[in-house]
Each structure stands twice: as structure tokens, then as C-alpha cells.
Short mmCIF file of C-alpha atoms and ligand atoms in Angstrom, two decimals:
data_model
loop_
_atom_site.label_atom_id
_atom_site.label_comp_id
_atom_site.label_asym_id
_atom_site.label_seq_id
_atom_site.Cartn_x
_atom_site.Cartn_y
_atom_site.Cartn_z
CA MET A 164 -9.80 24.09 -5.47
CA SER A 165 -12.06 23.53 -8.43
CA GLN A 166 -11.41 21.50 -11.48
CA LYS A 167 -11.05 23.05 -14.95
CA VAL A 168 -13.32 20.46 -16.53
CA ILE A 169 -13.48 20.75 -20.29
CA ASN A 170 -15.69 17.76 -21.03
CA ASP A 171 -18.58 17.92 -18.54
CA LEU A 172 -20.94 15.42 -20.21
CA VAL A 173 -21.00 13.12 -17.18
CA ILE A 174 -21.88 16.01 -14.85
CA LYS A 175 -24.68 17.22 -17.11
CA ALA A 176 -26.10 13.73 -17.59
CA ALA A 177 -26.00 13.04 -13.82
CA GLN A 178 -27.94 16.26 -13.29
CA GLY A 179 -30.57 15.13 -15.78
CA LYS A 180 -29.61 17.81 -18.29
CA PRO A 181 -29.54 17.18 -22.04
CA THR A 182 -26.20 16.03 -23.47
CA PRO A 183 -25.09 16.06 -27.11
CA THR A 184 -24.10 12.41 -26.83
CA VAL A 185 -24.09 9.69 -24.19
CA PRO A 186 -21.14 9.91 -21.79
CA VAL A 187 -19.40 6.72 -20.70
CA TRP A 188 -17.04 5.46 -18.00
CA PHE A 189 -16.55 1.99 -16.56
CA MET A 190 -16.57 0.95 -12.92
CA ARG A 191 -13.12 -0.57 -12.16
CA GLN A 192 -11.83 0.90 -15.41
CA ALA A 193 -8.42 1.06 -13.75
CA GLY A 194 -7.01 -2.22 -12.60
CA ARG A 195 -5.90 -5.65 -13.58
CA SER A 196 -7.54 -5.69 -17.03
CA LEU A 197 -4.95 -3.13 -18.18
CA PRO A 198 -1.41 -4.29 -19.03
CA GLU A 199 -0.14 -0.79 -18.21
CA TYR A 200 -1.64 -1.23 -14.69
CA ARG A 201 0.00 -4.61 -14.17
CA ALA A 202 3.28 -3.03 -15.30
CA VAL A 203 3.30 -0.26 -12.67
CA ARG A 204 1.33 -1.83 -9.81
CA LYS A 205 3.57 -2.37 -6.79
CA ARG A 206 3.93 -5.82 -5.34
CA GLY A 207 2.04 -6.44 -2.14
CA SER A 208 -1.14 -4.85 -0.92
CA ILE A 209 -3.15 -2.51 -3.13
CA LEU A 210 -3.20 -0.25 -0.06
CA ASP A 211 0.51 0.43 -0.50
CA THR A 212 -0.12 1.49 -4.09
CA ILE A 213 -2.99 3.75 -2.97
CA LYS A 214 -0.61 5.41 -0.48
CA ASP A 215 1.61 6.54 -3.37
CA PRO A 216 -0.16 9.59 -4.89
CA ARG A 217 1.99 9.88 -8.05
CA LEU A 218 1.46 6.22 -8.88
CA SER A 219 -2.25 6.31 -8.01
CA ALA A 220 -2.73 9.36 -10.21
CA GLU A 221 -0.96 7.60 -13.07
CA ILE A 222 -3.17 4.51 -12.64
CA THR A 223 -6.30 6.69 -12.55
CA LEU A 224 -5.29 8.31 -15.85
CA GLN A 225 -4.49 5.05 -17.68
CA PRO A 226 -8.07 4.12 -18.69
CA VAL A 227 -8.92 7.75 -19.48
CA GLN A 228 -6.08 7.87 -21.98
CA ARG A 229 -6.73 4.43 -23.43
CA TYR A 230 -10.52 4.51 -23.73
CA GLY A 231 -11.34 8.21 -24.04
CA VAL A 232 -13.94 7.77 -21.30
CA ASP A 233 -15.76 10.86 -20.03
CA ALA A 234 -14.76 10.51 -16.37
CA ALA A 235 -11.90 9.38 -14.18
CA ILE A 236 -12.46 7.66 -10.83
CA VAL A 237 -9.89 8.08 -8.09
CA TYR A 238 -7.75 5.00 -7.68
CA SER A 239 -8.50 4.07 -4.08
CA ASP A 240 -10.79 1.60 -2.33
CA ILE A 241 -13.96 1.67 -0.24
CA ILE A 242 -12.13 0.31 2.78
CA VAL A 243 -9.46 3.05 2.83
CA PRO A 244 -11.17 5.19 5.55
CA VAL A 245 -11.59 2.23 7.97
CA PHE A 246 -8.07 1.10 7.17
CA ALA A 247 -6.73 4.60 7.78
CA ILE A 248 -8.27 4.93 11.25
CA GLY A 249 -6.67 1.63 12.21
CA PHE A 250 -9.72 -0.63 12.42
CA GLY A 251 -7.62 -3.54 11.25
CA ILE A 252 -8.43 -4.41 7.65
CA GLU A 253 -6.34 -5.48 4.69
CA VAL A 254 -7.00 -6.18 1.02
CA VAL A 255 -5.81 -9.60 -0.08
CA GLU A 256 -5.10 -10.01 -3.78
CA GLY A 257 -7.65 -12.17 -5.55
CA LYS A 258 -9.89 -12.18 -2.48
CA GLY A 259 -10.75 -8.67 -1.36
CA PRO A 260 -10.98 -7.00 2.06
CA VAL A 261 -10.09 -9.18 5.06
CA VAL A 262 -10.62 -8.30 8.74
CA PRO A 263 -8.70 -10.55 11.14
CA GLN A 264 -10.77 -9.39 14.14
CA PRO A 265 -14.30 -8.79 12.84
CA PHE A 266 -16.78 -6.36 14.38
CA ARG A 267 -18.78 -8.18 17.07
CA ASN A 268 -19.88 -6.03 20.03
CA ASP A 269 -20.21 -2.58 21.56
CA GLY A 270 -16.52 -2.57 22.46
CA ASP A 271 -15.64 -2.69 18.77
CA LEU A 272 -17.24 0.73 18.22
CA ALA A 273 -14.14 2.22 19.86
CA ARG A 274 -12.16 0.95 16.86
CA LEU A 275 -14.17 3.32 14.65
CA ARG A 276 -13.00 6.78 15.62
CA ASN A 277 -13.76 9.80 13.44
CA LEU A 278 -11.75 10.26 10.27
CA GLU A 279 -9.44 13.24 9.98
CA PRO A 280 -9.00 13.14 6.21
CA GLU A 281 -6.16 15.69 6.01
CA ILE A 282 -4.11 13.50 8.33
CA ASP A 283 -5.46 9.97 7.93
CA THR A 284 -5.99 9.90 4.16
CA SER A 285 -3.78 12.76 3.01
CA TYR A 286 -2.44 10.50 0.24
CA VAL A 287 -5.92 10.22 -1.36
CA LEU A 288 -6.28 14.01 -1.30
CA GLU A 289 -2.81 14.41 -2.76
CA THR A 290 -3.75 12.00 -5.59
CA ILE A 291 -6.87 14.07 -6.30
CA LYS A 292 -4.88 17.32 -6.34
CA ILE A 293 -2.44 15.90 -8.88
CA LEU A 294 -5.29 14.62 -11.03
CA VAL A 295 -7.39 17.77 -11.19
CA GLU A 296 -4.39 19.60 -12.64
CA GLU A 297 -4.12 17.08 -15.47
CA LEU A 298 -7.64 15.93 -16.27
CA GLN A 299 -9.97 17.37 -18.85
CA VAL A 300 -12.83 15.15 -17.71
CA PRO A 301 -14.54 15.14 -14.31
CA LEU A 302 -12.89 13.26 -11.46
CA ILE A 303 -15.30 11.01 -9.55
CA GLY A 304 -14.66 10.61 -5.84
CA PHE A 305 -16.30 7.75 -3.96
CA ALA A 306 -17.05 6.05 -0.68
CA GLY A 307 -18.44 2.73 0.43
CA ALA A 308 -21.96 3.00 1.77
CA PRO A 309 -22.38 2.10 5.47
CA PHE A 310 -24.08 -1.23 4.77
CA THR A 311 -21.47 -2.53 2.33
CA VAL A 312 -18.54 -1.45 4.52
CA ALA A 313 -20.30 -2.94 7.58
CA SER A 314 -20.68 -6.25 5.76
CA TYR A 315 -16.88 -6.54 5.41
CA LEU A 316 -16.23 -5.50 9.01
CA ILE A 317 -18.75 -8.01 10.37
CA GLU A 318 -18.16 -10.96 8.02
CA GLY A 319 -14.39 -10.53 8.22
CA GLY A 320 -14.17 -10.70 4.44
CA PRO A 321 -16.19 -11.19 1.28
CA SER A 322 -19.33 -13.26 1.82
CA ARG A 323 -21.99 -15.09 -0.16
CA SER A 324 -24.69 -15.36 2.47
CA TYR A 325 -24.13 -12.42 4.85
CA ILE A 326 -25.18 -14.58 7.81
CA LYS A 327 -23.19 -12.65 10.43
CA THR A 328 -24.30 -9.28 9.06
CA LYS A 329 -28.00 -10.23 9.07
CA SER A 330 -27.57 -11.84 12.46
CA LEU A 331 -26.10 -8.70 14.07
CA MET A 332 -28.69 -6.48 12.37
CA ARG A 333 -31.61 -8.57 13.59
CA SER A 334 -30.40 -9.67 17.02
CA ASN A 335 -28.82 -6.39 18.13
CA PRO A 336 -30.46 -3.54 16.22
CA ALA A 337 -29.23 -0.96 18.74
CA LEU A 338 -25.61 -1.88 18.00
CA TRP A 339 -26.36 -2.05 14.28
CA HIS A 340 -27.69 1.49 14.28
CA LYS A 341 -24.63 2.75 16.17
CA LEU A 342 -22.33 1.04 13.69
CA MET A 343 -24.21 2.48 10.72
CA GLU A 344 -24.10 5.93 12.27
CA ARG A 345 -20.31 5.72 12.66
CA LEU A 346 -19.80 4.46 9.13
CA SER A 347 -21.98 7.18 7.64
CA ARG A 348 -19.90 9.78 9.48
CA LEU A 349 -16.74 8.26 8.01
CA ALA A 350 -18.20 8.34 4.50
CA ILE A 351 -19.31 11.96 4.86
CA ALA A 352 -15.89 13.09 6.13
CA SER A 353 -14.13 11.21 3.35
CA LEU A 354 -16.40 12.51 0.58
CA GLU A 355 -16.26 16.09 1.88
CA SER A 356 -12.48 15.97 1.78
CA GLN A 357 -12.44 14.48 -1.74
CA ILE A 358 -14.76 17.22 -2.99
CA ALA A 359 -12.69 19.91 -1.27
CA ALA A 360 -9.58 18.51 -2.96
CA GLY A 361 -11.24 18.74 -6.38
CA ALA A 362 -13.50 15.76 -7.14
CA SER A 363 -16.42 17.13 -9.16
CA MET A 364 -18.84 14.22 -8.69
CA TYR A 365 -19.09 11.26 -6.31
CA GLN A 366 -20.43 7.74 -6.24
CA LEU A 367 -21.68 5.92 -3.15
CA PHE A 368 -21.01 2.20 -3.55
CA ASP A 369 -23.62 0.10 -1.74
CA SER A 370 -22.58 -2.90 -3.76
CA TRP A 371 -24.19 -5.57 -1.58
CA ALA A 372 -27.37 -3.81 -0.32
CA GLY A 373 -29.38 -5.82 -2.87
CA ILE A 374 -29.28 -8.84 -0.55
CA LEU A 375 -31.81 -7.13 1.75
CA SER A 376 -35.58 -6.94 1.40
CA PRO A 377 -37.01 -3.52 0.62
CA SER A 378 -38.62 -3.30 4.07
CA GLU A 379 -35.41 -4.13 5.96
CA TYR A 380 -33.42 -1.81 3.70
CA ARG A 381 -35.85 1.01 4.48
CA VAL A 382 -35.31 0.79 8.26
CA MET A 383 -31.77 -0.52 8.62
CA VAL A 384 -29.86 1.04 5.72
CA ALA A 385 -31.64 3.81 3.82
CA PRO A 386 -31.56 6.39 6.66
CA TYR A 387 -27.76 6.20 6.77
CA SER A 388 -27.10 6.34 3.04
CA ASN A 389 -29.65 9.11 2.71
CA ALA A 390 -27.90 11.05 5.51
CA ILE A 391 -24.74 11.02 3.40
CA PHE A 392 -26.46 12.52 0.36
CA SER A 393 -28.21 15.14 2.45
CA ALA A 394 -25.01 16.11 4.30
CA LEU A 395 -23.32 16.70 0.94
CA ALA A 396 -26.27 18.34 -0.82
CA GLU A 397 -24.97 21.86 -0.14
CA LYS A 398 -21.79 21.08 -2.09
CA ASN A 399 -23.81 21.06 -5.32
CA VAL A 400 -21.87 18.13 -6.68
CA PRO A 401 -23.78 15.45 -8.60
CA SER A 402 -23.85 11.98 -7.11
CA VAL A 403 -24.51 8.37 -8.11
CA HIS A 404 -26.04 5.77 -5.79
CA PHE A 405 -24.95 2.30 -6.87
CA GLY A 406 -25.65 -1.27 -5.83
CA VAL A 407 -26.02 -4.75 -7.32
CA GLY A 408 -29.30 -6.68 -7.34
CA THR A 409 -31.21 -3.55 -6.43
CA ALA A 410 -34.32 -3.92 -8.61
CA GLY A 411 -36.42 -4.06 -5.42
CA LEU A 412 -34.65 -1.02 -3.97
CA LEU A 413 -34.51 1.34 -6.94
CA ASP A 414 -37.59 3.31 -5.91
CA GLN A 415 -36.03 4.00 -2.50
CA MET A 416 -32.64 4.75 -4.04
CA ALA A 417 -34.31 7.30 -6.31
CA HIS A 418 -35.43 9.13 -3.17
CA SER A 419 -32.07 8.97 -1.38
CA GLY A 420 -31.01 12.44 -2.47
CA ALA A 421 -28.59 11.17 -5.14
CA SER A 422 -28.84 12.78 -8.56
CA ALA A 423 -28.35 9.49 -10.37
CA VAL A 424 -28.85 5.81 -9.64
CA GLY A 425 -26.51 3.08 -10.83
CA VAL A 426 -28.37 0.16 -12.37
CA ASP A 427 -26.96 -3.38 -12.55
CA ASP A 428 -27.58 -5.78 -15.41
CA ARG A 429 -30.41 -7.75 -13.82
CA VAL A 430 -32.96 -5.05 -14.60
CA SER A 431 -33.41 -3.17 -17.87
CA LEU A 432 -32.92 0.58 -18.02
CA GLU A 433 -36.55 0.90 -19.15
CA GLU A 434 -37.69 -0.92 -16.04
CA ALA A 435 -35.29 1.16 -13.92
CA HIS A 436 -36.79 4.32 -15.43
CA ARG A 437 -40.26 3.08 -14.49
CA LEU A 438 -39.19 2.07 -10.96
CA THR A 439 -37.49 5.42 -10.32
CA GLN A 440 -40.41 7.31 -11.90
CA GLY A 441 -38.03 9.36 -13.98
CA LYS A 442 -36.90 11.18 -10.80
CA VAL A 443 -33.17 10.58 -11.27
CA ALA A 444 -30.62 10.12 -14.01
CA LEU A 445 -29.53 6.53 -14.67
CA GLN A 446 -26.11 4.95 -15.03
CA GLY A 447 -25.42 1.45 -16.32
CA ASN A 448 -25.97 -1.35 -17.15
CA LEU A 449 -24.07 -3.60 -19.59
CA ASP A 450 -23.37 -7.04 -18.09
CA PRO A 451 -19.55 -7.06 -17.65
CA VAL A 452 -19.55 -10.70 -18.76
CA ASN A 453 -20.39 -9.49 -22.29
CA ILE A 454 -16.89 -8.03 -22.52
CA LEU A 455 -15.45 -11.49 -21.80
CA ILE A 456 -17.67 -13.24 -24.36
CA GLY A 457 -16.20 -11.27 -27.22
CA HIS A 458 -16.30 -8.20 -29.42
CA ASP A 459 -19.45 -8.88 -31.42
CA ILE A 460 -21.63 -9.86 -28.46
CA ALA A 461 -20.30 -6.91 -26.44
CA ILE A 462 -21.22 -4.50 -29.24
CA ALA A 463 -24.63 -6.04 -29.91
CA GLU A 464 -25.51 -6.00 -26.20
CA SER A 465 -24.22 -2.43 -25.81
CA LYS A 466 -26.58 -1.34 -28.59
CA LYS A 467 -29.47 -2.90 -26.70
CA VAL A 468 -28.44 -1.05 -23.53
CA LEU A 469 -28.22 2.23 -25.46
CA ALA A 470 -31.66 1.68 -26.98
CA SER A 471 -33.19 0.92 -23.57
CA SER A 472 -31.79 4.20 -22.18
CA ALA A 473 -33.90 6.36 -24.46
CA LYS A 474 -36.40 7.43 -21.80
CA SER A 475 -33.90 8.28 -19.04
CA VAL A 476 -33.84 11.93 -18.01
CA GLY A 477 -30.08 11.86 -18.00
CA TYR A 478 -28.01 8.85 -18.92
CA ILE A 479 -24.42 7.69 -18.35
CA PHE A 480 -23.32 4.46 -20.02
CA ASN A 481 -21.48 2.07 -17.71
CA LEU A 482 -21.32 -1.61 -16.89
CA GLY A 483 -23.77 -3.16 -14.45
CA HIS A 484 -20.79 -3.87 -12.15
CA GLY A 485 -17.02 -3.54 -12.36
CA VAL A 486 -14.76 -4.54 -15.26
CA LEU A 487 -13.72 -8.18 -14.79
CA PRO A 488 -9.93 -8.70 -14.62
CA ASP A 489 -9.78 -10.89 -17.78
CA SER A 490 -11.53 -8.30 -19.96
CA ASP A 491 -9.86 -7.37 -23.24
CA PRO A 492 -9.20 -3.61 -23.19
CA ARG A 493 -9.69 -3.46 -26.99
CA ILE A 494 -13.31 -4.52 -26.54
CA LEU A 495 -13.88 -1.88 -23.87
CA LYS A 496 -12.43 0.70 -26.25
CA SER A 497 -14.84 -0.43 -29.01
CA VAL A 498 -17.76 -0.13 -26.57
CA ALA A 499 -16.72 3.40 -25.52
CA ASP A 500 -16.42 4.42 -29.20
CA LEU A 501 -19.81 2.91 -30.01
CA VAL A 502 -21.46 4.82 -27.16
CA HIS A 503 -19.98 8.11 -28.34
CA ASP A 504 -20.88 7.45 -32.01
CA GLN A 505 -24.42 6.23 -31.49
CA GLY A 506 -25.26 8.14 -28.31
CA ALA A 507 -26.03 11.39 -30.16
CA ALA A 508 -29.02 9.89 -31.97
CA ILE A 509 -30.27 8.29 -28.76
CA ARG A 510 -30.09 11.55 -26.78
CA ALA A 511 -31.74 13.52 -29.61
CA ALA A 512 -34.62 11.04 -29.55
CA ALA A 513 -34.74 11.31 -25.73
CA SER A 514 -35.16 15.10 -25.78
CA GLN A 515 -37.84 14.77 -28.46
CA SER A 516 -39.82 12.26 -26.41
CA GLN A 517 -39.46 14.37 -23.23
CA LEU A 518 -40.75 17.41 -25.12
CA GLY A 519 -43.63 15.25 -26.33
CA GLU A 520 -44.49 14.24 -22.77
CA GLN A 521 -44.58 17.83 -21.49
O1 LIG B 611 -11.21 2.03 -11.36
C1 LIG B 611 -11.90 2.09 -10.31
O2 LIG B 611 -13.06 1.67 -10.25
C2 LIG B 611 -11.30 2.83 -9.12
C3 LIG B 611 -10.81 2.12 -8.03
C4 LIG B 611 -11.65 1.21 -7.14
C5 LIG B 611 -11.08 0.06 -6.52
N1 LIG B 611 -12.00 -0.46 -5.65
C6 LIG B 611 -9.70 -0.41 -6.74
C7 LIG B 611 -9.43 -1.84 -6.51
C8 LIG B 611 -12.97 1.30 -6.68
C9 LIG B 611 -14.05 2.30 -7.07
C10 LIG B 611 -13.17 0.25 -5.74
C11 LIG B 611 -14.43 0.06 -4.98
C12 LIG B 611 -14.65 -1.18 -4.23
N2 LIG B 611 -13.75 -1.92 -3.51
C13 LIG B 611 -15.93 -1.76 -4.06
C14 LIG B 611 -17.21 -1.22 -4.63
C15 LIG B 611 -17.33 -1.54 -6.08
C16 LIG B 611 -17.77 -2.95 -6.36
O3 LIG B 611 -17.00 -3.66 -7.01
O4 LIG B 611 -18.88 -3.28 -5.99
C17 LIG B 611 -15.78 -2.91 -3.26
C18 LIG B 611 -16.86 -3.87 -2.85
C19 LIG B 611 -14.39 -2.98 -2.91
C20 LIG B 611 -13.71 -3.98 -2.04
C21 LIG B 611 -12.66 -4.69 -2.83
N3 LIG B 611 -11.40 -4.20 -3.04
C22 LIG B 611 -12.81 -5.87 -3.60
C23 LIG B 611 -14.05 -6.72 -3.65
C24 LIG B 611 -11.58 -6.08 -4.27
C25 LIG B 611 -11.27 -7.15 -5.30
C26 LIG B 611 -10.47 -8.28 -4.83
C27 LIG B 611 -9.73 -8.93 -6.00
O5 LIG B 611 -8.50 -8.92 -5.94
O6 LIG B 611 -10.40 -9.36 -6.95
C28 LIG B 611 -10.71 -5.04 -3.90
C29 LIG B 611 -9.33 -4.83 -4.41
C30 LIG B 611 -9.24 -3.82 -5.50
N4 LIG B 611 -9.69 -2.53 -5.36
C31 LIG B 611 -8.66 -3.98 -6.78
C32 LIG B 611 -8.75 -2.73 -7.42
C33 LIG B 611 -8.21 -2.33 -8.76
C34 LIG B 611 -8.02 -5.26 -7.36
C35 LIG B 611 -6.84 -5.77 -6.66
C36 LIG B 611 -5.46 -5.25 -6.96
O7 LIG B 611 -5.14 -4.61 -8.00
O8 LIG B 611 -4.64 -5.52 -6.07
#
């Protein structure tokens, strides 16, 4: 099944191709910041909402309709595959993923069987099938990267210091590598199924990988994330590799096989371009806090982000991390409009300067 995409700006930009203006979408564009989301969201766990394809499709479409963004992202969560195979994980409102019996030893590997997406996560695929019929913009599928998913399984929930994760990684590397291998297999199976159902791009969320040093990341994490991009390379679907606090990792992420790298707000896009040696397209990187501060600051800071994108080979405007729940949707709409209005001049200048460098 392939999508009849009419606006393919995000795809082109992710592939490093010229675009007539800058495309934009926002991580966590669906969710609690939207009154229309709060109106339809079922009580109880987000996982129950995700299991309802009609509702999930509606929630996915809400920000596309409201903001006119250039991509939709499937309403699901990075923990859905481990949840679906029965590892024992929940999402607690206001807190995030919680694992009552965290991953500790070799015996726990048995709790991570292979994913059979058509059976285990059929509801996600059903959501995607509904969406590709309705959307005129690309649908982004996604998965959690092995490290970030592992951090939840090992810590038992969100963490500030990642003590248990680092401890397992350093005291039992053999078990760590087995765990990472299992989680990369899960991500590959999930992403393959999302692409087969109609997703025309995907993002790998390694949200917390930035807590590692570049040398530890290289040995303990990169091989597994890279295996995901190489397993999916034959699908010819563009991909984004995202994490927070990754300034020290961007050079490695640019060599992961992803077509684009997501940049958070702690490094400028110019610096990201330098660190990735212009090898990949960039996505990012407005600090989501700017949306909370107010309209004028959000617009002024968005202009700075746009200006700093001028050298990128391909560029997708986004936040440096997800939309914060208290964000005013009207400000996000103004930012999306600004990007579309002013992006044309920025991209024209970008093609000029790339011609000049040739
Ligand atoms: O619009 C979108 O971005 C699509 C849907 C999406 C969700 N989670 C829905 C969701 C995506 C892409 C994710 C990814 C995700 N989930 C990540 C990676 C992105 C990132 O933020 O770094 C991570 C780390 C998770 C794990 C997770 N799930 C967290 C930390 C939380 C927030 C807890 C809270 O309540 O603040 C969740 C729950 C969650 N997933 C919500 C949404 C809209 C909010 C809770 C709700 O509506 O019940």
C-alpha cells in the first residue's frame, strides 16, 4: 500500500533535495496541548486510546488540520511494541512509562520475544491504513531506539540519572548487548510493518542517548541503532535519527544510515551542520519553552532558527523536543505560518550558497 502524498516537502527535505519552502511539523504535535485532543481522549491509559484505530487516526489528524503542518506522525508510543509482547509496561498519565518488574538479568530476556506486528500491534497498522487514505501529507512512522527503550525497561520508569542503566551496561556488557539486540529486532519489525501499512517516512527516537559519552555510545548503542537504519535501507523511505543533548553524538548520528538528524535546542543548526559535515539533512530545533513564553518571543526565536538553517542540505523545521502540554496552539500555528512564509527565501539562499560551494 503506498500513500498518495500530495505535499511531499518533508520527504524531499529529508532526502537533502531542494524544496520551494521549509517544511514544518512538531514532535508531540498531537496531545494534551490541543483542546480537541482533550475532548476525545479516553479516560485511563493512553495505551487504550492507541488501541482504538479510528480514534487514534482522528487524533493524528487534529494537528495537521489545525496547523497546516507538512507531516502527520502516527499517534502511538515508543513503548507500544514492548507492551504488545507482554513485557509488563504501562504509561502513567503525567509520569510516563512505568515497569513494575524492571529488566535485571538473563532470565528477563525471555520476556522480550519477537514482535509479530500483524497480530501484536494490528491496531497501529489499522490506524496507519485509515490515515493514508485521508492524508495529503506524508505519514511519519516511528520507533524507540534500543537505548531509550532499554532505559525505561531497566530503570522501571523515567529517570534523571540513569544509574541502573549505566550500571547494567558497565557491569554486565554481555547481557547489555543481548538486550540491545532484542530491542533492535523489535524496532525493525515494528518499523517494517508501519512502512508496509503506508508510512512514508520514519523517525527513530533515541531521546535519552545524549546522557552517554561519545566513546560509550559508539560501542554500546550505535551498532544497534545503525542496524535498524541498515535493515530498512532497502525500503527507500527517508528517516530521521533524533535525540536530546546529542551535540557530542551528532557526527556519529550522521553516519548511522539515517537521511536526516534531529537536532535539539542546545546546539545551533549551524554547529549541527558543521558537526555532521553536511552529510545529512537536519530537523529542528526551536526550544519548546519559547512557545510557553509567548507569541513574540516564539516568533523572534523561530526566525533565528530559520536563519541558522541556511546551510543545511535539506531542512525540516521542528522543535528541539516535543510540544509541552501547556503550549498555546495559536502560537504553534503562527510559527508554522511563519516557517512557510519565510522559508522560501531561506531555501532559495541555501541553493544559491550550495551552487557557490560546488
Ligand atoms: O504527536 C506525536 O508526537 C505522536 C505521538 C507520540 C507519543 N509518544 C504520544 C504520547 C510519540 C512520537 C511519542 C514518543 C515517545 N514516547 C518518546 C520519544 C519522544 C520524546 O519525547 O523524546 C518517549 C520518550 C515516550 C515515552 C512517553 N510516553 C513519555 C515520556 C510520556 C509522557 C508522560 C506524560 O504524561 O507527560 C508518554 C505518554 C504520551 N505519549 C503522551 C502522548 C500524547 C501524553 C500522555 C497522554 O495523553 O496520556
